[in-house]
Coordinates of N, CA and C in Angstrom, one line a residue:
X28 N 0.8 -1.2 0.0 CA 0.0 0.0 0.0 C 0.9 1.2 0.0
X29 N 2.0 1.2 0.8 CA 2.8 2.4 0.9 C 3.3 2.8 -0.5
X30 N 3.7 1.8 -1.3 CA 4.1 2.1 -2.7 C 3.1 2.8 -3.5
X31 N 1.9 2.3 -3.4 CA 0.7 2.8 -4.2 C 0.4 4.2 -3.8
X32 N 0.4 4.5 -2.5 CA 0.1 5.8 -2.0 C 1.2 6.8 -2.3
X33 N 2.5 6.4 -2.2 CA 3.6 7.2 -2.5 C 3.6 7.5 -4.0
X34 N 3.3 6.5 -4.8 CA 3.3 6.7 -6.2 C 2.2 7.6 -6.7
X35 N 1.0 7.5 -6.1 CA -0.1 8.3 -6.6 C -0.3 9.6 -5.9
X36 N 0.6 9.9 -4.9 CA 0.4 11.1 -4.2 C 0.6 12.4 -5.1
X37 N 1.4 12.2 -6.1 CA 1.6 13.4 -7.0 C 0.6 13.5 -8.1
X38 N -0.3 12.6 -8.3 CA -1.3 12.6 -9.3 C -2.7 12.3 -8.6
X39 N -3.7 12.9 -9.2 CA -5.0 12.7 -8.7 C -5.5 11.3 -9.1
X40 N -5.9 10.5 -8.1 CA -6.4 9.1 -8.4 C -7.9 9.2 -8.9
X41 N -8.2 8.5 -9.9 CA -9.6 8.4 -10.4 C -10.1 7.0 -10.4
X42 N -11.4 6.9 -10.4 CA -12.0 5.6 -10.5 C -11.5 4.7 -9.3
X43 N -11.5 5.2 -8.1 CA -11.0 4.5 -6.9 C -12.0 3.5 -6.5
X44 N -11.6 2.2 -6.4 CA -12.5 1.1 -6.0 C -11.9 0.3 -4.9
X45 N -12.8 0.0 -3.9 CA -12.5 -0.9 -2.8 C -13.4 -2.1 -2.8
X46 N -12.9 -3.2 -2.4 CA -13.7 -4.4 -2.2 C -13.2 -5.2 -1.0
X47 N -14.1 -6.0 -0.4 CA -13.6 -6.8 0.7 C -14.6 -7.9 1.0
X48 N -14.0 -9.0 1.5 CA -14.8 -10.1 2.0 C -14.3 -10.3 3.5
X49 N -15.3 -10.3 4.4 CA -15.0 -10.6 5.8 C -14.3 -9.5 6.5
X50 N -13.7 -9.9 7.6 CA -13.4 -11.2 8.0 C -14.6 -12.1 8.3
X51 N -14.6 -13.3 7.9 CA -15.6 -14.3 8.2 C -15.0 -15.5 8.8
X52 N -15.7 -16.2 9.6 CA -15.1 -17.4 10.2 C -16.1 -18.2 11.0
X53 N -15.6 -19.3 11.6 CA -16.4 -20.1 12.4 C -15.5 -20.6 13.6
X54 N -16.1 -20.8 14.8 CA -15.4 -21.3 15.9 C -16.2 -22.4 16.6
X55 N -15.4 -23.3 17.2 CA -16.0 -24.4 17.9 C -15.3 -24.5 19.2
X56 N -16.1 -24.9 20.3 CA -15.5 -25.0 21.6 C -16.1 -26.2 22.3
X57 N -15.3 -27.0 23.0 CA -15.7 -28.1 23.8 C -15.2 -27.9 25.2
X58 N -16.1 -27.9 26.2 CA -15.7 -27.6 27.6 C -15.1 -28.9 28.2
X59 N -13.8 -28.7 28.6 CA -13.1 -29.9 29.3 C -13.3 -29.8 30.8
X60 N -13.6 -28.6 31.3 CA -14.0 -28.4 32.7 C -15.1 -27.3 32.7
X61 N -15.6 -26.9 33.9 CA -16.6 -25.9 34.0 C -16.0 -24.5 33.5
X62 N -14.7 -24.3 33.6 CA -14.1 -23.1 33.3 C -13.2 -23.0 32.1
X63 N -12.9 -24.2 31.5 CA -11.9 -24.2 30.4 C -12.5 -25.0 29.2
X64 N -12.4 -24.3 28.1 CA -12.9 -24.9 26.8 C -11.8 -25.0 25.8
X65 N -11.7 -26.0 25.1 CA -10.7 -26.2 24.0 C -11.5 -26.1 22.7
X66 N -10.9 -25.6 21.6 CA -11.6 -25.5 20.4 C -10.7 -25.1 19.2
X67 N -11.4 -24.7 18.2 CA -10.7 -24.4 16.9 C -11.4 -23.2 16.3
X68 N -10.7 -22.5 15.4 CA -11.3 -21.4 14.6 C -10.7 -21.4 13.2
X69 N -11.6 -21.1 12.3 CA -11.2 -21.0 10.9 C -11.6 -19.6 10.5
X70 N -10.8 -18.9 9.7 CA -11.2 -17.6 9.3 C -10.6 -17.2 7.9
X71 N -11.2 -16.2 7.3 CA -10.8 -15.8 6.0 C -11.2 -14.3 5.8
X72 N -10.3 -13.5 5.2 CA -10.6 -12.1 4.9 C -9.8 -11.8 3.6
X73 N -10.4 -10.9 2.8 CA -9.7 -10.4 1.6 C -10.1 -8.9 1.4
X74 N -9.1 -8.2 0.9 CA -9.3 -6.8 0.6 C -8.6 -6.4 -0.7
X75 N -9.3 -5.6 -1.5 CA -8.6 -5.2 -2.7 C -9.0 -3.7 -3.0
X76 N -8.0 -3.0 -3.6 CA -8.2 -1.6 -4.0 C -7.6 -1.4 -5.4
X77 N -8.2 -0.6 -6.2 CA -7.7 -0.2 -7.5 C -8.0 1.2 -7.8
X78 N -7.2 1.8 -8.6 CA -7.4 3.2 -9.1 C -6.7 3.4 -10.4
X79 N -7.1 4.5 -11.1 CA -6.4 4.9 -12.3 C -5.9 6.3 -12.0
X80 N -4.8 6.7 -12.7 CA -4.3 8.0 -12.7 C -3.7 8.4 -14.0
X81 N -3.6 9.7 -14.3 CA -3.1 10.2 -15.5 C -1.7 10.6 -15.3
X82 N -0.9 10.2 -16.3 CA 0.5 10.6 -16.3 C 0.9 10.9 -17.8
X83 N 2.2 10.9 -18.0 CA 2.7 11.1 -19.4 C 3.6 10.0 -19.8
X84 N 3.6 9.6 -21.0 CA 4.5 8.5 -21.4 C 5.9 9.1 -21.8
X85 N 6.7 8.3 -22.4 CA 8.1 8.7 -22.7 C 8.1 9.9 -23.7
X86 N 7.1 9.9 -24.5 CA 7.0 11.0 -25.6 C 6.3 12.2 -25.1
X87 N 5.9 12.2 -23.8 CA 5.2 13.4 -23.2 C 3.7 13.4 -23.5
X88 N 3.2 12.3 -24.0 CA 1.7 12.2 -24.3 C 1.0 11.7 -23.0
X89 N -0.2 12.2 -22.8 CA -1.0 11.8 -21.7 C -1.4 10.3 -21.8
X90 N -1.3 9.6 -20.7 CA -1.7 8.2 -20.6 C -2.3 7.9 -19.3
X91 N -3.3 7.0 -19.2 CA -3.8 6.5 -17.9 C -3.2 5.2 -17.6
X92 N -2.9 5.1 -16.3 CA -2.3 3.8 -15.7 C -3.3 3.3 -14.6
X93 N -3.3 2.1 -14.4 CA -4.1 1.5 -13.3 C -3.2 0.7 -12.4
X94 N -3.4 0.9 -11.1 CA -2.7 0.2 -10.0 C -3.8 -0.6 -9.2
X95 N -3.4 -1.7 -8.7 CA -4.3 -2.5 -7.8 C -3.5 -3.2 -6.8
X96 N -4.1 -3.4 -5.6 CA -3.5 -4.1 -4.5 C -4.5 -5.1 -3.9
X97 N -4.1 -6.3 -3.7 CA -4.9 -7.4 -3.1 C -4.2 -7.9 -1.9
X98 N -5.0 -8.2 -0.8 CA -4.5 -8.7 0.4 C -5.4 -9.7 0.9
X99 N -4.9 -10.9 1.3 CA -5.7 -12.0 1.8 C -5.1 -12.7 3.0
X100 N -6.0 -13.0 4.0 CA -5.5 -13.7 5.2 C -6.4 -15.0 5.4
X101 N -5.7 -16.1 5.7 CA -6.4 -17.4 6.0 C -5.9 -17.8 7.4
X102 N -6.8 -18.2 8.3 CA -6.4 -18.7 9.6 C -7.1 -20.1 9.9
X103 N -6.3 -20.9 10.5 CA -6.8 -22.2 11.1 C -6.0 -22.4 12.4
X104 N -6.7 -22.1 13.5 CA -6.0 -22.1 14.8 C -6.7 -22.9 15.8
X105 N -5.9 -23.4 16.7 CA -6.5 -24.0 18.0 C -6.7 -22.9 19.0
X106 N -7.6 -23.1 19.9 CA -7.8 -22.1 20.9 C -8.2 -22.7 22.3
X107 N -7.9 -21.9 23.3 CA -8.3 -22.3 24.7 C -9.0 -21.0 25.2
X108 N -10.2 -21.3 25.8 CA -11.0 -20.3 26.5 C -11.0 -20.5 28.0
X109 N -10.9 -19.4 28.7 CA -10.9 -19.4 30.2 C -12.1 -18.6 30.6
X110 N -13.2 -19.3 31.1 CA -14.5 -18.7 31.4 C -14.4 -18.2 32.8
X111 N -14.8 -16.9 33.1 CA -14.7 -16.3 34.4 C -16.1 -15.8 34.9
X112 N -17.2 -16.2 34.3 CA -18.5 -15.9 34.9 C -19.3 -17.1 35.2
X113 N -20.2 -17.0 36.1 CA -21.0 -18.1 36.5 C -22.5 -17.9 36.3
X114 N -22.9 -17.0 35.4 CA -24.3 -16.7 35.1 C -24.8 -17.7 34.1
X115 N -26.1 -18.0 34.2 CA -26.6 -19.0 33.2 C -26.8 -18.4 31.8
X116 N -27.0 -17.1 31.7 CA -27.2 -16.5 30.4 C -26.0 -15.7 29.9
X117 N -25.2 -15.3 30.8 CA -24.0 -14.4 30.4 C -22.8 -15.2 30.6
X118 N -21.9 -15.1 29.6 CA -20.6 -15.9 29.6 C -19.5 -14.9 29.2
X119 N -18.6 -14.6 30.1 CA -17.4 -13.8 29.8 C -16.2 -14.7 29.8
X120 N -15.3 -14.5 28.9 CA -14.1 -15.4 28.8 C -12.9 -14.7 28.2
X121 N -11.7 -15.1 28.6 CA -10.5 -14.7 28.0 C -10.1 -15.9 27.1
X122 N -9.3 -15.6 26.0 CA -8.9 -16.7 25.2 C -7.5 -16.5 24.6
X123 N -7.0 -17.6 24.1 CA -5.7 -17.5 23.3 C -5.9 -18.5 22.1
X124 N -5.6 -18.0 21.0 CA -5.6 -18.8 19.8 C -4.2 -18.8 19.2
X125 N -3.8 -20.0 18.6 CA -2.5 -20.1 18.0 C -2.6 -21.1 16.9
X126 N -1.8 -20.9 15.8 CA -1.8 -21.9 14.7 C -1.5 -21.3 13.4
X127 N -2.0 -21.8 12.4 CA -1.7 -21.4 11.0 C -2.4 -20.1 10.7
X128 N -1.6 -19.1 10.2 CA -2.1 -17.8 9.8 C -1.2 -17.4 8.6
X129 N -1.8 -17.3 7.4 CA -1.0 -16.9 6.2 C -1.7 -15.7 5.6
X130 N -0.9 -14.8 5.3 CA -1.3 -13.6 4.6 C -0.5 -13.4 3.3
X131 N -1.2 -13.0 2.2 CA -0.5 -12.7 1.0 C -0.9 -11.3 0.5
X132 N 0.0 -10.7 -0.2 CA -0.2 -9.4 -0.8 C 0.4 -9.3 -2.2
X133 N -0.4 -8.6 -3.1 CA 0.1 -8.5 -4.4 C -0.2 -7.0 -4.9
X134 N 0.8 -6.4 -5.5 CA 0.6 -5.0 -6.0 C 0.9 -5.1 -7.5
X135 N -0.1 -4.6 -8.4 CA 0.1 -4.7 -9.8 C -0.1 -3.3 -10.4
X136 N 0.7 -3.0 -11.4 CA 0.6 -1.7 -12.1 C 0.7 -1.8 -13.6
X137 N 0.0 -1.0 -14.3 CA 0.1 -1.0 -15.8 C 1.2 -0.1 -16.2
X138 N 1.8 0.7 -15.3 CA 2.8 1.6 -15.6 C 4.1 0.9 -15.8
X139 N 4.7 0.9 -17.0 CA 5.9 0.2 -17.3 C 7.1 0.6 -16.5
X140 N 7.1 1.9 -16.0 CA 8.2 2.4 -15.1 C 8.0 2.0 -13.6
X141 N 6.9 1.3 -13.3 CA 6.6 0.9 -12.0 C 6.1 -0.5 -12.0
X142 N 7.1 -1.4 -12.0 CA 6.7 -2.8 -12.2 C 5.8 -3.4 -11.1
X143 N 5.0 -4.4 -11.4 CA 4.3 -5.1 -10.4 C 5.2 -5.8 -9.4
X144 N 4.7 -6.0 -8.2 CA 5.5 -6.8 -7.3 C 4.9 -8.2 -7.2
X145 N 5.7 -9.2 -7.0 CA 5.2 -10.6 -6.9 C 4.4 -10.7 -5.7
X146 N 3.5 -11.8 -5.6 CA 2.8 -12.1 -4.4 C 3.8 -12.4 -3.3
X147 N 3.5 -11.9 -2.2 CA 4.4 -12.2 -1.0 C 3.6 -12.4 0.2
X148 N 4.1 -13.1 1.1 CA 3.4 -13.3 2.4 C 4.4 -13.4 3.5
X149 N 3.9 -13.7 4.7 CA 4.8 -13.8 5.9 C 5.8 -15.0 5.7
X150 N 6.9 -14.9 6.3 CA 8.0 -15.9 6.2 C 7.5 -17.1 7.0
X151 N 6.9 -17.0 8.2 CA 6.5 -18.1 8.9 C 4.9 -18.0 9.0
X152 N 4.2 -18.9 8.5 CA 2.7 -18.8 8.5 C 2.1 -19.2 9.9
X153 N 2.5 -18.5 10.9 CA 2.0 -18.7 12.3 C 1.3 -17.5 12.9
X154 N 0.3 -17.7 13.6 CA -0.4 -16.6 14.2 C -0.7 -16.9 15.7
X155 N -0.8 -15.8 16.5 CA -1.1 -15.9 17.9 C -2.1 -14.8 18.2
X156 N -3.2 -15.1 18.8 CA -4.2 -14.1 19.1 C -4.8 -14.2 20.5
X157 N -4.5 -13.3 21.4 CA -5.1 -13.3 22.7 C -6.3 -12.3 22.6
X158 N -7.3 -12.5 23.5 CA -8.4 -11.6 23.5 C -9.4 -11.9 24.6
X159 N -10.5 -11.1 24.6 CA -11.6 -11.3 25.5 C -12.9 -11.4 24.8
X160 N -13.8 -12.2 25.3 CA -15.1 -12.4 24.6 C -16.3 -12.4 25.6
X161 N -17.4 -12.1 25.1 CA -18.7 -12.1 25.8 C -19.8 -12.8 25.0
X162 N -20.6 -13.6 25.7 CA -21.7 -14.3 25.1 C -22.9 -14.0 25.9
X163 N -24.1 -13.8 25.3 CA -25.3 -13.7 26.0 C -26.3 -14.6 25.3
X164 N -26.9 -15.5 26.1 CA -27.8 -16.5 25.6 C -29.2 -16.0 25.9
X165 N -30.0 -15.8 24.8 CA -31.4 -15.4 24.9 C -32.3 -16.5 25.2
X166 N -31.9 -17.7 24.8 CA -32.7 -18.9 25.1 C -31.6 -19.9 25.7
X167 N -32.1 -21.1 26.0 CA -31.2 -22.1 26.6 C -30.0 -22.4 25.6
X168 N -30.3 -22.4 24.3 CA -29.2 -22.8 23.4 C -28.7 -21.8 22.4
X169 N -29.3 -20.6 22.3 CA -28.9 -19.6 21.3 C -28.7 -18.3 21.9
X170 N -27.7 -17.6 21.4 CA -27.4 -16.2 21.8 C -26.5 -15.5 20.8
X171 N -25.9 -14.4 21.3 CA -25.0 -13.6 20.5 C -23.7 -13.5 21.2
X172 N -22.6 -13.3 20.4 CA -21.3 -13.1 21.0 C -20.5 -12.0 20.4
X173 N -19.5 -11.5 21.1 CA -18.6 -10.5 20.6 C -17.2 -10.7 21.2
X174 N -16.2 -10.5 20.4 CA -14.8 -10.7 20.9 C -14.0 -9.6 20.5
X175 N -13.1 -9.2 21.3 CA -12.1 -8.2 21.1 C -10.7 -8.8 21.2
X176 N -9.9 -8.8 20.2 CA -8.6 -9.5 20.2 C -7.5 -8.7 19.6
X177 N -6.3 -9.1 19.9 CA -5.1 -8.6 19.3 C -4.7 -9.5 18.1
X178 N -5.4 -9.3 17.0 CA -5.3 -10.1 15.8 C -6.4 -9.9 14.8
X179 N -6.5 -10.8 13.9 CA -7.5 -10.6 12.9 C -8.7 -11.6 13.2
X180 N -9.9 -11.1 13.3 CA -10.3 -9.7 13.3 C -10.1 -9.1 14.7
X181 N -9.9 -7.8 14.7 CA -9.8 -7.0 16.0 C -11.0 -7.1 16.8
X182 N -12.2 -6.9 16.1 CA -13.5 -7.0 16.8 C -14.4 -7.9 15.9
X183 N -15.0 -8.9 16.6 CA -15.8 -9.8 15.8 C -17.1 -10.1 16.7
X184 N -18.1 -10.6 16.0 CA -19.3 -11.0 16.7 C -20.1 -12.0 15.8
X185 N -21.1 -12.6 16.5 CA -21.9 -13.5 15.7 C -22.9 -14.2 16.6
X186 N -23.4 -15.3 16.1 CA -24.4 -16.1 16.8 C -23.7 -17.3 17.5
X187 N -24.1 -17.5 18.7 CA -23.6 -18.7 19.5 C -24.7 -19.7 19.7
X188 N -24.3 -21.0 19.6 CA -25.2 -22.1 19.9 C -24.5 -23.1 20.8
X189 N -25.3 -23.6 21.7 CA -24.7 -24.7 22.6 C -25.7 -25.9 22.6
X190 N -25.0 -27.0 22.6 CA -25.8 -28.3 22.5 C -25.4 -29.2 23.6

């Protein structure tokens, strides 16, 4: 992104487009004691940005170039939850997730003086994510949850079900 921003800062970007998916995911937890649950989480997120800008070619003629940036993250982690409430409907917990986390990034440009970069990702596809979560069950088996974490996603929420 810094290359794209630095490159386009001297020219007005046109036809700016953003797109994203997620982050989306699913989590599973099995209680091994009244206070500790073990589980897994799978997650995916993707972001893309593109824009065009006007410049001049080698002959001084006006020309439009297009730049684009794509970023994707995939997670498959184990997790442990530490539950600290004893209310039947309300569940507060701290958690730690660790495991596979891979991110890739690609920058492409039609400007021949600014070549595209190859797709690259992290050197070690490992992630660690600590955080806090809250669940509230409206019925015996269904409720809503929210989590705040140091990782992807930073803030997440969804539907909880217990069986």
